[in-house]
Coordinates of C-alpha atoms in Angstrom, one line a residue:
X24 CA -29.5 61.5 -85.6
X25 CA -27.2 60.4 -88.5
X26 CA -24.3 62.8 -86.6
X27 CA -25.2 60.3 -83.3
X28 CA -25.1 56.7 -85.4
X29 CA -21.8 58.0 -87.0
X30 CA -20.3 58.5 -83.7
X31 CA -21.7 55.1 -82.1
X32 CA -20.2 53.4 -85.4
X33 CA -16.3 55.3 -84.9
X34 CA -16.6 54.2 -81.3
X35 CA -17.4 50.6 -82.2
X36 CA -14.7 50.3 -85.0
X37 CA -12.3 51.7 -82.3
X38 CA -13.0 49.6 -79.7
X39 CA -12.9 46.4 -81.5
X40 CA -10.1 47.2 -83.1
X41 CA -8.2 47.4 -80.1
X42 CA -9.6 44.6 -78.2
X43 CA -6.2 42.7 -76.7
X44 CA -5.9 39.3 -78.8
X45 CA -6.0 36.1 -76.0
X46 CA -2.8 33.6 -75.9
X47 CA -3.6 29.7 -75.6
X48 CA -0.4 27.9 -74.3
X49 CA 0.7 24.9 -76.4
X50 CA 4.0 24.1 -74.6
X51 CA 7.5 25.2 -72.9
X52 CA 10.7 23.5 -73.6
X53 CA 14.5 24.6 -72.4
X54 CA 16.6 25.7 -74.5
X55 CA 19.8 27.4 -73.4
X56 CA 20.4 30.1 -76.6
X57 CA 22.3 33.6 -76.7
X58 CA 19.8 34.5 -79.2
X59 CA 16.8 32.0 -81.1
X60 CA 16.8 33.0 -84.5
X61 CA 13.6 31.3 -86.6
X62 CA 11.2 28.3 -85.8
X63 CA 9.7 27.1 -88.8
X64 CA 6.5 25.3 -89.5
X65 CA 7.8 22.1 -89.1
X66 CA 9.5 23.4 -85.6
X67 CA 12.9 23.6 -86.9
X68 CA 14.8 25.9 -84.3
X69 CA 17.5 28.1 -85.3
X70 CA 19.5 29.7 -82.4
X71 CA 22.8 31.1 -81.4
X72 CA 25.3 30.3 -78.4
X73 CA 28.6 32.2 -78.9
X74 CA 30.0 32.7 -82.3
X75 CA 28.4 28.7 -83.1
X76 CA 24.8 28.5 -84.9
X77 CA 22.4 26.1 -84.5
X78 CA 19.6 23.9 -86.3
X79 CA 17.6 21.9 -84.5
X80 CA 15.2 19.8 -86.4
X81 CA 12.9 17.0 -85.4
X82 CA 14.2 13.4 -85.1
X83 CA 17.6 14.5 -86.8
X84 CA 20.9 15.5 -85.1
X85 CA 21.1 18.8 -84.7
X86 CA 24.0 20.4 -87.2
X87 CA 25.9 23.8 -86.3
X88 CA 28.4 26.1 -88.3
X89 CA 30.8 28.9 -87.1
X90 CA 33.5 30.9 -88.8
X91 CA 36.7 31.1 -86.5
X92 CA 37.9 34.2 -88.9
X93 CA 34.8 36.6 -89.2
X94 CA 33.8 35.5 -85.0
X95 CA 30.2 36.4 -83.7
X96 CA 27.3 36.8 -86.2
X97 CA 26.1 40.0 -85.6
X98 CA 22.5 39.1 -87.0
X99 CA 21.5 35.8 -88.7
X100 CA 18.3 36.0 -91.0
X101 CA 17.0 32.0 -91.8
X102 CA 13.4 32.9 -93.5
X103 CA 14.9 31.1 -97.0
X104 CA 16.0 27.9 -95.3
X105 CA 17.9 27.4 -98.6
X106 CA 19.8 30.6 -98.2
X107 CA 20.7 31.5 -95.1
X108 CA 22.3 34.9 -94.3
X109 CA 24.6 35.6 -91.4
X110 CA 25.9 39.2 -91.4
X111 CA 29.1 40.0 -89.3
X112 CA 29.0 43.4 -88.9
X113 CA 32.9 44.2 -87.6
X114 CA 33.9 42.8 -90.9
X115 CA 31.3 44.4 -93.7
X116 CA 30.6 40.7 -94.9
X117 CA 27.6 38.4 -95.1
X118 CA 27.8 34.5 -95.4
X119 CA 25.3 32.6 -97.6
X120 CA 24.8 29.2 -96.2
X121 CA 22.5 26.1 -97.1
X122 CA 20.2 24.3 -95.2
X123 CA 22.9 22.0 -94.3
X124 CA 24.7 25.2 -93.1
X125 CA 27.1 24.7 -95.6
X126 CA 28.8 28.0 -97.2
X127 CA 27.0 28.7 -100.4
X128 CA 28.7 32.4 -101.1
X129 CA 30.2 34.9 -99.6
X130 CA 30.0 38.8 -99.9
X131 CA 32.7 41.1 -98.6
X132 CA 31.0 45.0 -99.0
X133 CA 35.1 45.7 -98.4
X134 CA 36.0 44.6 -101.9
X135 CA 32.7 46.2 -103.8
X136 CA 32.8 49.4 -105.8
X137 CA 31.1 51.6 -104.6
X138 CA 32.1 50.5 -101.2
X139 CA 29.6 50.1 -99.0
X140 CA 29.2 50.5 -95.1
X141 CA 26.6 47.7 -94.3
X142 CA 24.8 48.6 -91.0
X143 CA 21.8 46.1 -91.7
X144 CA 20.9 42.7 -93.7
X145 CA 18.0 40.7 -94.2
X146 CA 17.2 38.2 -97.1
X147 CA 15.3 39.3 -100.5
X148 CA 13.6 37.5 -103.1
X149 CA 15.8 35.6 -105.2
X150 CA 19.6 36.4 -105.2
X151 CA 19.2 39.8 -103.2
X152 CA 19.6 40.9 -99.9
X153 CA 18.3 43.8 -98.3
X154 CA 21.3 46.3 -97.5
X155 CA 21.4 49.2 -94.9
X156 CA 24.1 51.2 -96.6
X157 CA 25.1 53.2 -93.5
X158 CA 26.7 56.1 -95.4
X159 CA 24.5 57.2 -97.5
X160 CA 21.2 56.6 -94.8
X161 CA 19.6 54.1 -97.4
X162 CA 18.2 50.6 -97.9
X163 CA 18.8 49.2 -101.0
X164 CA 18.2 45.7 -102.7
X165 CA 21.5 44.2 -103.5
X166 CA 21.8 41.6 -105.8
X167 CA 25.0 39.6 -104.9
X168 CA 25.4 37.1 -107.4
X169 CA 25.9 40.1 -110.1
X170 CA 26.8 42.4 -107.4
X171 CA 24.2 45.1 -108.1
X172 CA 21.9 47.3 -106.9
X173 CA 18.2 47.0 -108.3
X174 CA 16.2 49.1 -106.0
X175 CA 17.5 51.9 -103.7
X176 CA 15.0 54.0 -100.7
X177 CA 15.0 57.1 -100.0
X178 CA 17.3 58.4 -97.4
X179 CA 15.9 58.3 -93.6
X180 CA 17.2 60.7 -90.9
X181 CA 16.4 58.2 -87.8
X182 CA 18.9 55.4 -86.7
X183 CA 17.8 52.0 -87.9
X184 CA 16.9 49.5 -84.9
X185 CA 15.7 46.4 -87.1
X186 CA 15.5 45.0 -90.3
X187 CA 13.1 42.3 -91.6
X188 CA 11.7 40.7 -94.6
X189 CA 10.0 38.2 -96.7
X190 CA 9.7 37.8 -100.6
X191 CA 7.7 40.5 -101.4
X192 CA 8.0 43.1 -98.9
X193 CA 10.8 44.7 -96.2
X194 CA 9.7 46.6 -93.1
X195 CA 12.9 48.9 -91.3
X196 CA 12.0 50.0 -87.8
X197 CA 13.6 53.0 -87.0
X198 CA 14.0 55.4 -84.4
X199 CA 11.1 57.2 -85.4
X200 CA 9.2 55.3 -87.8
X201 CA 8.3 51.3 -88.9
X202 CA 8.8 51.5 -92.8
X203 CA 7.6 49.2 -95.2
X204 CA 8.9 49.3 -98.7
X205 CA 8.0 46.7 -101.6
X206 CA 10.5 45.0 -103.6
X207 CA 11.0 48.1 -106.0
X208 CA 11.9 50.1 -103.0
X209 CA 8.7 51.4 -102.9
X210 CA 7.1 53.0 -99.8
X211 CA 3.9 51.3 -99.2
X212 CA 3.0 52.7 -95.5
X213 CA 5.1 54.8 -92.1
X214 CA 3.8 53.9 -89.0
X215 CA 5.2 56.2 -86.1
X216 CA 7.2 54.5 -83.9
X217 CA 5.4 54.6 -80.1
X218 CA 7.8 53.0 -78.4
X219 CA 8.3 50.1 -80.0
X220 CA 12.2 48.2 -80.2
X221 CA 11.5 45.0 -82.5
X222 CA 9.5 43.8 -84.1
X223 CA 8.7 40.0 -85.6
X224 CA 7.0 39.5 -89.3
X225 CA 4.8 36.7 -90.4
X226 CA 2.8 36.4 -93.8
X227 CA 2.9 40.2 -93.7
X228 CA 1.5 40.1 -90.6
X229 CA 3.4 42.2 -87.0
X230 CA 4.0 41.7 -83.9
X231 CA 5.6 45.0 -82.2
X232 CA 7.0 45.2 -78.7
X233 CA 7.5 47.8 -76.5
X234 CA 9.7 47.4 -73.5
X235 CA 6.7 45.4 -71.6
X236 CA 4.2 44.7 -74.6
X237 CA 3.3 43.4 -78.0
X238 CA 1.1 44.5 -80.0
X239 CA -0.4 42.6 -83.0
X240 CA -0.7 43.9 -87.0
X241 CA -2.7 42.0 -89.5
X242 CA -1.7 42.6 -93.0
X243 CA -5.5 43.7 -93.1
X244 CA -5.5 46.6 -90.8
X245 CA -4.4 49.8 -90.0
X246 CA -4.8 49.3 -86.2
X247 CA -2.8 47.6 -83.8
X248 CA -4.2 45.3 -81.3
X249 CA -2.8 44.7 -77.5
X250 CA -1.4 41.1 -76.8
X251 CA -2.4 39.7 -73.2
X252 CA 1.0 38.3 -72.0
X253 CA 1.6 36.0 -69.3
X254 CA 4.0 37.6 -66.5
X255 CA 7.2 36.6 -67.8
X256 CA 10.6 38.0 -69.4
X257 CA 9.9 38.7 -73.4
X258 CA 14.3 38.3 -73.8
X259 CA 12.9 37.5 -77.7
X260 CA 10.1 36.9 -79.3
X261 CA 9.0 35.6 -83.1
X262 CA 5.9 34.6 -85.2
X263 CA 5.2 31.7 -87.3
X264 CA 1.9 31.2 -89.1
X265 CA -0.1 32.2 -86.1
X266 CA 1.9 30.8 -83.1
X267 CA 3.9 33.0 -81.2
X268 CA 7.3 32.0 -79.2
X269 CA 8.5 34.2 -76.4
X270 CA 12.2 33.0 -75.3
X271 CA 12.5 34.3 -71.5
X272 CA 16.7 33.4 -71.9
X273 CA 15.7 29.4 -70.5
X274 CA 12.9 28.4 -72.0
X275 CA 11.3 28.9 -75.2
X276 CA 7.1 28.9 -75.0
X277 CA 4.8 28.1 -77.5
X278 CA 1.4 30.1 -77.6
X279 CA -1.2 30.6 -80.0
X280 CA -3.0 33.5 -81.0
X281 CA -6.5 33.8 -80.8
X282 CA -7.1 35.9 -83.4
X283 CA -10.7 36.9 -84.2

């Protein structure tokens, strides 16, 4: 009998646990973007058209900054508004810029010894950014203002699809895996990857997408939970708080999550 409750308790836990999380629209607006790079809580958008980046806030005129020399940002990360990082991958560098995109710093991994092949950025806590370094298959936490390294990984042997972080943590989907390592460098959890090709963080909390899904993560559990999605092109997708925005390449919408 115990054996039977056990079961019915396993199968419970499962099911709930993957019970697909509901979407509430809140609104659509057009937006012509190459790539949207952050909405903030205050709706703030941050996108790219060409080599020119934008940041659209409400009732102020929208500001934009490009670099003629380095050309097309190959990723831009904007979760410090104060510190913005815009990596251009063809040239090994990363620009720091304000939130009036004004060039704060800027750090060549060309002139650095040891020399460093940067694959990957994202920001870190502080005066660090989190560094792919390509050659030797590692992530380390590069501190740019003194230009040093306080916290290396251990070496992965899958190619690295995305890199994202906060303050406190970084998560590096791979091939093969979805790492995420504290701000020692220390692995905290390895999720295999099933599929997934991005993903989008939020207070520690996931979204994952497969080529025709997302899936949701709290920072709470070990399961992941399917997202019903309107019939529509995910071209992009991020998370703020607990609103999600799916850009379909004209128009960005607004959902939120109906998270139990």
């Amino acid at each position: 009998m115990t054996l039977i409750r056990y079961i019915l308790l396993l199968l419970t836990t499962l099911v709930a646990a993957q019970s697909p999380i509901e979407l509430t629209l809140v609104k659509i607006i057009d937006l012509k973007a190459d790539q949207i790079i952050a909405v903030d809580n205050f709706e703030t958008i941050y996108y790219l058209n060409g080599n020119i980046l934008y940041k659209s806030s409400k009732d102020k005129p929208t500001i934009n900054y490009s670099n003629v020399q380095l050309g097309f940002p190959t990723t831009v990360n904007a979760f410090n508004p104060l510190k913005i990082n815009v990596f251009y991958q063809d040239f090994n560098t990363v620009l720091i810029l304000d939130n009036r995109l004004a060039e704060i710093y800027k750090v060549d991994f060309n002139t650095k010894q040891p020399y460093k092949n940067v694959s990957h950025v994202s920001t870190g806590y502080d005066n660090t950014l989190w560094v792919f370094n390509q050659d030797l298959q590692q992530l380390e936490l590069y501190d740019y203002k003194n230009d040093k390294v306080r916290a290396t990984t251990v070496p992965v042997q899958s190619n690295v699809l995305q890199l994202i972080s906060d303050y406190n943590y970084c998560w590096m989907l791979t091939e093969k895996y979805l790492y995420q390592y504290t701000y020692f460098g220390s692995l905290i959890s390895k999720i295999e990857n099933k599929g997934y090709t991005s993903i989008a963080v939020n207070n520690e909390n996931l979204i994952l997408k497969t080529k025709t899904k997302l899936f949701y993560k709290s920072k709470k559990e070990e399961n992941l939970s399917p997202i019903t999605v309107p019939k529509l092109l995910i071209n992009q997708f991020l998370l703020t708080n607990e609103t999600l925005y799916i850009y379909d390449s004209e128009k960005l919408h607004t959902y939120q999550l109906k998270i139990n």
